[in-house]
PDB file of C-alpha atoms in Angstrom:
ATOM      1  CA  LYS A 554       0.000   0.000   0.000  1.00  0.00           C
ATOM      2  CA  SER A 555       1.129   3.523  -0.656  1.00  0.00           C
ATOM      3  CA  GLN A 556       1.799   5.972   2.158  1.00  0.00           C
ATOM      4  CA  GLN A 557      -1.344   7.885   1.113  1.00  0.00           C
ATOM      5  CA  ASP A 558      -3.473   4.733   1.327  1.00  0.00           C
ATOM      6  CA  LYS A 559      -2.082   3.972   4.766  1.00  0.00           C
ATOM      7  CA  ALA A 560      -2.711   7.544   5.898  1.00  0.00           C
ATOM      8  CA  ASN A 561      -6.289   7.479   4.558  1.00  0.00           C
ATOM      9  CA  GLU A 562      -6.938   4.123   6.233  1.00  0.00           C
ATOM     10  CA  GLY A 563      -5.562   5.419   9.554  1.00  0.00           C
ATOM     11  CA  ALA A 564      -7.680   8.565   9.335  1.00  0.00           C
ATOM     12  CA  LYS A 565     -10.749   6.491   8.554  1.00  0.00           C
ATOM     13  CA  GLN A 566     -10.154   4.225  11.566  1.00  0.00           C
ATOM     14  CA  GLU A 567      -9.547   7.237  13.805  1.00  0.00           C
ATOM     15  CA  GLY A 568     -12.732   8.882  12.524  1.00  0.00           C
ATOM     16  CA  GLN A 569     -14.697   5.698  13.203  1.00  0.00           C
ATOM     17  CA  ALA A 570     -13.261   5.536  16.704  1.00  0.00           C
ATOM     18  CA  HIS A 571     -14.210   9.158  17.390  1.00  0.00           C
ATOM     19  CA  GLY A 572     -17.593   8.680  15.722  1.00  0.00           C
ATOM     20  CA  GLY A 573     -18.202   5.600  17.833  1.00  0.00           C
ATOM     21  CA  GLN A 574     -17.309   7.559  20.975  1.00  0.00           C
ATOM     22  CA  ARG A 575     -19.640  10.418  19.953  1.00  0.00           C
ATOM     23  CA  GLN A 576     -22.424   7.915  19.343  1.00  0.00           C
ATOM     24  CA  LYS A 577     -21.773   6.280  22.721  1.00  0.00           C
ATOM     25  CA  ASN A 578     -21.858   9.687  24.427  1.00  0.00           C
ATOM     26  CA  ARG A 579     -25.175  10.523  22.714  1.00  0.00           C
ATOM     27  CA  ARG A 580     -26.669   7.193  23.851  1.00  0.00           C
ATOM     28  CA  GLU A 581     -25.498   7.808  27.420  1.00  0.00           C
ATOM     29  CA  ARG A 582     -26.962  11.346  27.429  1.00  0.00           C
ATOM     30  CA  PHE A 583     -30.219   9.993  25.989  1.00  0.00           C
ATOM     31  CA  SER A 584     -30.471   7.239  28.598  1.00  0.00           C
ATOM     32  CA  ALA A 585     -29.690   9.748  31.399  1.00  0.00           C
ATOM     33  CA  SER A 586     -32.425  12.064  30.115  1.00  0.00           C
ATOM     34  CA  LEU A 587     -34.804   9.125  29.775  1.00  0.00           C
ATOM     35  CA  ARG A 588     -33.985   8.026  33.322  1.00  0.00           C
ATOM     36  CA  ASP A 589     -34.728  11.547  34.632  1.00  0.00           C
ATOM     37  CA  SER A 590     -38.158  11.481  32.972  1.00  0.00           C
ATOM     38  CA  ALA A 591     -38.811   7.939  34.195  1.00  0.00           C
ATOM     39  CA  VAL A 592     -37.899   8.836  37.778  1.00  0.00           C
ATOM     40  CA  GLN A 593     -40.319  11.767  37.581  1.00  0.00           C
ATOM     41  CA  GLY A 594     -43.117   9.308  36.775  1.00  0.00           C
ATOM     42  CA  ASP A 595     -43.385   9.570  32.977  1.00  0.00           C
ATOM     43  CA  VAL A 596     -44.977   6.228  32.071  1.00  0.00           C
ATOM     44  CA  ALA A 597     -43.746   6.222  28.472  1.00  0.00           C
ATOM     45  CA  ALA A 598     -40.203   6.969  29.665  1.00  0.00           C
ATOM     46  CA  GLN A 599     -40.437   4.167  32.231  1.00  0.00           C
ATOM     47  CA  TYR A 600     -41.473   1.717  29.501  1.00  0.00           C
ATOM     48  CA  ARG A 601     -38.719   2.903  27.145  1.00  0.00           C
ATOM     49  CA  LEU A 602     -36.098   2.750  29.893  1.00  0.00           C
ATOM     50  CA  ALA A 603     -37.177  -0.802  30.721  1.00  0.00           C
ATOM     51  CA  ARG A 604     -36.724  -1.723  27.046  1.00  0.00           C
ATOM     52  CA  CYS A 605     -33.269  -0.114  27.083  1.00  0.00           C
ATOM     53  CA  TYR A 606     -32.235  -2.244  30.066  1.00  0.00           C
ATOM     54  CA  ALA A 607     -33.804  -5.382  28.589  1.00  0.00           C
ATOM     55  CA  ASN A 608     -31.869  -4.946  25.340  1.00  0.00           C
ATOM     56  CA  GLY A 609     -28.721  -3.100  26.418  1.00  0.00           C
ATOM     57  CA  TRP A 610     -29.594   0.015  24.404  1.00  0.00           C
ATOM     58  CA  GLY A 611     -27.449   2.874  25.755  1.00  0.00           C
ATOM     59  CA  VAL A 612     -27.084   1.149  29.125  1.00  0.00           C
ATOM     60  CA  GLU A 613     -25.612  -2.125  30.270  1.00  0.00           C
ATOM     61  CA  GLU A 614     -28.134  -4.924  29.787  1.00  0.00           C
ATOM     62  CA  ASP A 615     -29.784  -5.672  33.133  1.00  0.00           C
ATOM     63  CA  ASP A 616     -32.907  -7.836  33.182  1.00  0.00           C
ATOM     64  CA  ALA A 617     -33.678  -7.176  36.852  1.00  0.00           C
ATOM     65  CA  GLU A 618     -33.533  -3.413  36.249  1.00  0.00           C
ATOM     66  CA  ALA A 619     -35.771  -3.868  33.202  1.00  0.00           C
ATOM     67  CA  VAL A 620     -38.314  -5.705  35.351  1.00  0.00           C
ATOM     68  CA  ALA A 621     -38.223  -2.918  37.951  1.00  0.00           C
ATOM     69  CA  TRP A 622     -38.980  -0.266  35.303  1.00  0.00           C
ATOM     70  CA  TYR A 623     -41.629  -2.415  33.602  1.00  0.00           C
ATOM     71  CA  ARG A 624     -43.284  -2.780  37.005  1.00  0.00           C
ATOM     72  CA  ARG A 625     -43.315   0.978  37.627  1.00  0.00           C
ATOM     73  CA  ALA A 626     -44.965   1.611  34.270  1.00  0.00           C
ATOM     74  CA  ALA A 627     -47.278  -1.414  34.595  1.00  0.00           C
ATOM     75  CA  GLU A 628     -48.515  -0.210  37.955  1.00  0.00           C
ATOM     76  CA  GLN A 629     -49.557   3.017  36.247  1.00  0.00           C
ATOM     77  CA  GLY A 630     -51.577   1.080  33.669  1.00  0.00           C
ATOM     78  CA  CYS A 631     -49.132   0.728  30.749  1.00  0.00           C
ATOM     79  CA  ALA A 632     -50.433  -2.362  28.935  1.00  0.00           C
ATOM     80  CA  GLN A 633     -47.171  -2.941  27.031  1.00  0.00           C
ATOM     81  CA  SER A 634     -45.274  -2.996  30.325  1.00  0.00           C
ATOM     82  CA  GLN A 635     -47.873  -5.279  31.868  1.00  0.00           C
ATOM     83  CA  GLU A 636     -47.470  -7.725  28.999  1.00  0.00           C
ATOM     84  CA  ASN A 637     -43.664  -7.580  29.090  1.00  0.00           C
ATOM     85  CA  LEU A 638     -43.748  -8.087  32.842  1.00  0.00           C
ATOM     86  CA  GLY A 639     -45.950 -11.125  32.254  1.00  0.00           C
ATOM     87  CA  TRP A 640     -43.345 -12.549  29.894  1.00  0.00           C
ATOM     88  CA  SER A 641     -40.583 -11.801  32.411  1.00  0.00           C
ATOM     89  CA  TYR A 642     -42.412 -13.786  35.103  1.00  0.00           C
ATOM     90  CA  PHE A 643     -43.397 -16.556  32.694  1.00  0.00           C
ATOM     91  CA  ASN A 644     -39.813 -17.048  31.488  1.00  0.00           C
ATOM     92  CA  GLY A 645     -38.048 -16.184  34.746  1.00  0.00           C
ATOM     93  CA  ILE A 646     -36.045 -13.376  33.140  1.00  0.00           C
ATOM     94  CA  GLY A 647     -34.934 -10.718  35.619  1.00  0.00           C
ATOM     95  CA  THR A 648     -37.207 -12.224  38.245  1.00  0.00           C
ATOM     96  CA  PRO A 649     -37.990 -15.708  39.534  1.00  0.00           C
ATOM     97  CA  LYS A 650     -40.393 -17.686  37.322  1.00  0.00           C
ATOM     98  CA  ASP A 651     -43.932 -17.308  38.640  1.00  0.00           C
ATOM     99  CA  ASP A 652     -46.938 -18.387  36.559  1.00  0.00           C
ATOM    100  CA  ILE A 653     -49.445 -16.741  38.896  1.00  0.00           C
ATOM    101  CA  GLU A 654     -47.727 -13.358  38.527  1.00  0.00           C
ATOM    102  CA  ALA A 655     -47.356 -13.923  34.770  1.00  0.00           C
ATOM    103  CA  TYR A 656     -51.060 -14.696  34.428  1.00  0.00           C
ATOM    104  CA  MET A 657     -51.978 -11.660  36.542  1.00  0.00           C
ATOM    105  CA  TRP A 658     -49.968  -9.235  34.374  1.00  0.00           C
ATOM    106  CA  PHE A 659     -51.235 -10.809  31.139  1.00  0.00           C
ATOM    107  CA  ASP A 660     -54.774 -10.565  32.511  1.00  0.00           C
ATOM    108  CA  LEU A 661     -54.358  -6.861  33.215  1.00  0.00           C
ATOM    109  CA  ALA A 662     -53.029  -6.186  29.705  1.00  0.00           C
ATOM    110  CA  ALA A 663     -55.472  -8.505  27.907  1.00  0.00           C
ATOM    111  CA  GLY A 664     -58.202  -5.898  27.437  1.00  0.00           C
ATOM    112  CA  GLN A 665     -55.842  -3.659  25.483  1.00  0.00           C
ATOM    113  CA  ARG A 666     -53.458  -6.137  23.846  1.00  0.00           C
ATOM    114  CA  PRO A 667     -54.707  -9.247  22.009  1.00  0.00           C
ATOM    115  CA  SER A 668     -51.226 -10.783  22.286  1.00  0.00           C
ATOM    116  CA  ALA A 669     -51.512 -10.559  26.096  1.00  0.00           C
ATOM    117  CA  GLU A 670     -54.887 -12.289  25.924  1.00  0.00           C
ATOM    118  CA  ASP A 671     -53.291 -15.125  23.939  1.00  0.00           C
ATOM    119  CA  ALA A 672     -50.398 -15.319  26.413  1.00  0.00           C
ATOM    120  CA  ARG A 673     -52.812 -15.428  29.350  1.00  0.00           C
ATOM    121  CA  GLY A 674     -54.577 -18.397  27.757  1.00  0.00           C
ATOM    122  CA  ARG A 675     -51.303 -20.184  27.139  1.00  0.00           C
ATOM    123  CA  VAL A 676     -50.096 -19.697  30.714  1.00  0.00           C
ATOM    124  CA  GLY A 677     -53.489 -20.625  32.139  1.00  0.00           C
ATOM    125  CA  LYS A 678     -53.456 -24.011  30.401  1.00  0.00           C
ATOM    126  CA  SER A 679     -50.490 -25.116  32.484  1.00  0.00           C
ATOM    127  CA  MET A 680     -51.891 -23.833  35.798  1.00  0.00           C
ATOM    128  CA  SER A 681     -54.191 -25.437  38.346  1.00  0.00           C
ATOM    129  CA  GLU A 682     -57.679 -23.990  38.745  1.00  0.00           C
ATOM    130  CA  SER A 683     -56.792 -22.626  42.181  1.00  0.00           C
ATOM    131  CA  SER A 684     -53.685 -20.897  40.778  1.00  0.00           C
ATOM    132  CA  VAL A 685     -55.731 -19.271  37.994  1.00  0.00           C
ATOM    133  CA  LEU A 686     -58.274 -18.090  40.571  1.00  0.00           C
ATOM    134  CA  GLU A 687     -55.479 -16.614  42.702  1.00  0.00           C
ATOM    135  CA  ALA A 688     -54.015 -14.828  39.668  1.00  0.00           C
ATOM    136  CA  LYS A 689     -57.445 -13.418  38.779  1.00  0.00           C
ATOM    137  CA  ARG A 690     -57.955 -12.275  42.382  1.00  0.00           C
ATOM    138  CA  ARG A 691     -54.612 -10.449  42.275  1.00  0.00           C
ATOM    139  CA  SER A 692     -55.342  -8.809  38.921  1.00  0.00           C
ATOM    140  CA  GLU A 693     -58.786  -7.655  40.122  1.00  0.00           C
ATOM    141  CA  PHE A 694     -57.213  -6.198  43.258  1.00  0.00           C
ATOM    142  CA  LEU A 695     -54.508  -4.364  41.292  1.00  0.00           C
ATOM    143  CA  LEU A 696     -57.075  -3.167  38.747  1.00  0.00           C
ATOM    144  CA  SER A 697     -59.166  -1.689  41.566  1.00  0.00           C
ATOM    145  CA  ILE A 698     -56.089   0.195  42.803  1.00  0.00           C
ATOM    146  CA  LEU A 699     -55.330   1.477  39.285  1.00  0.00           C
ATOM    147  CA  ASN A 700     -58.933   2.608  38.825  1.00  0.00           C
ATOM    148  CA  ARG A 701     -58.894   4.364  42.200  1.00  0.00           C
ATOM    149  CA  ARG A 702     -55.704   6.224  41.222  1.00  0.00           C
ATOM    150  CA  ARG A 703     -57.214   7.290  37.903  1.00  0.00           C
ATOM    151  CA  THR A 704     -60.319   8.577  39.682  1.00  0.00           C
ATOM    152  CA  GLN A 705     -58.198  10.569  42.146  1.00  0.00           C
ATOM    153  CA  GLU A 706     -56.124  12.112  39.320  1.00  0.00           C
ATOM    154  CA  THR A 707     -59.216  13.501  37.558  1.00  0.00           C
TER     155      THR A 707
END
């Protein structure tokens, strides 16, 4: 290779390194901003932050942290978070496997997300009748809390 080719190649690699660092810095700033909004109670930010932790987008992948943020959003009525939390409990990702909890979260999301309704049916098939009844009792209790909160906010 000529000296010029080597110089161009070196400059390209250096540019990629700096570009990669700039991109990393942007992702870190974005995730810090997202975290600030999530901490302040922004449901959409809580869901997005959970997805970031679940997939390692701009933060180190951390399934337990993802579950914590899904829970915060789910407890405010975010159906996507409720469904993802159901999958976390069903598969034991970021939390111990628990079919009753999985069914409960799928049940809460089922009215808004057909995929959660399907998941609830799938989980329910492998559960005892008493476990399904317990999961339904829990989802009804949590739904009553969510409805009470919504009423107080208006």
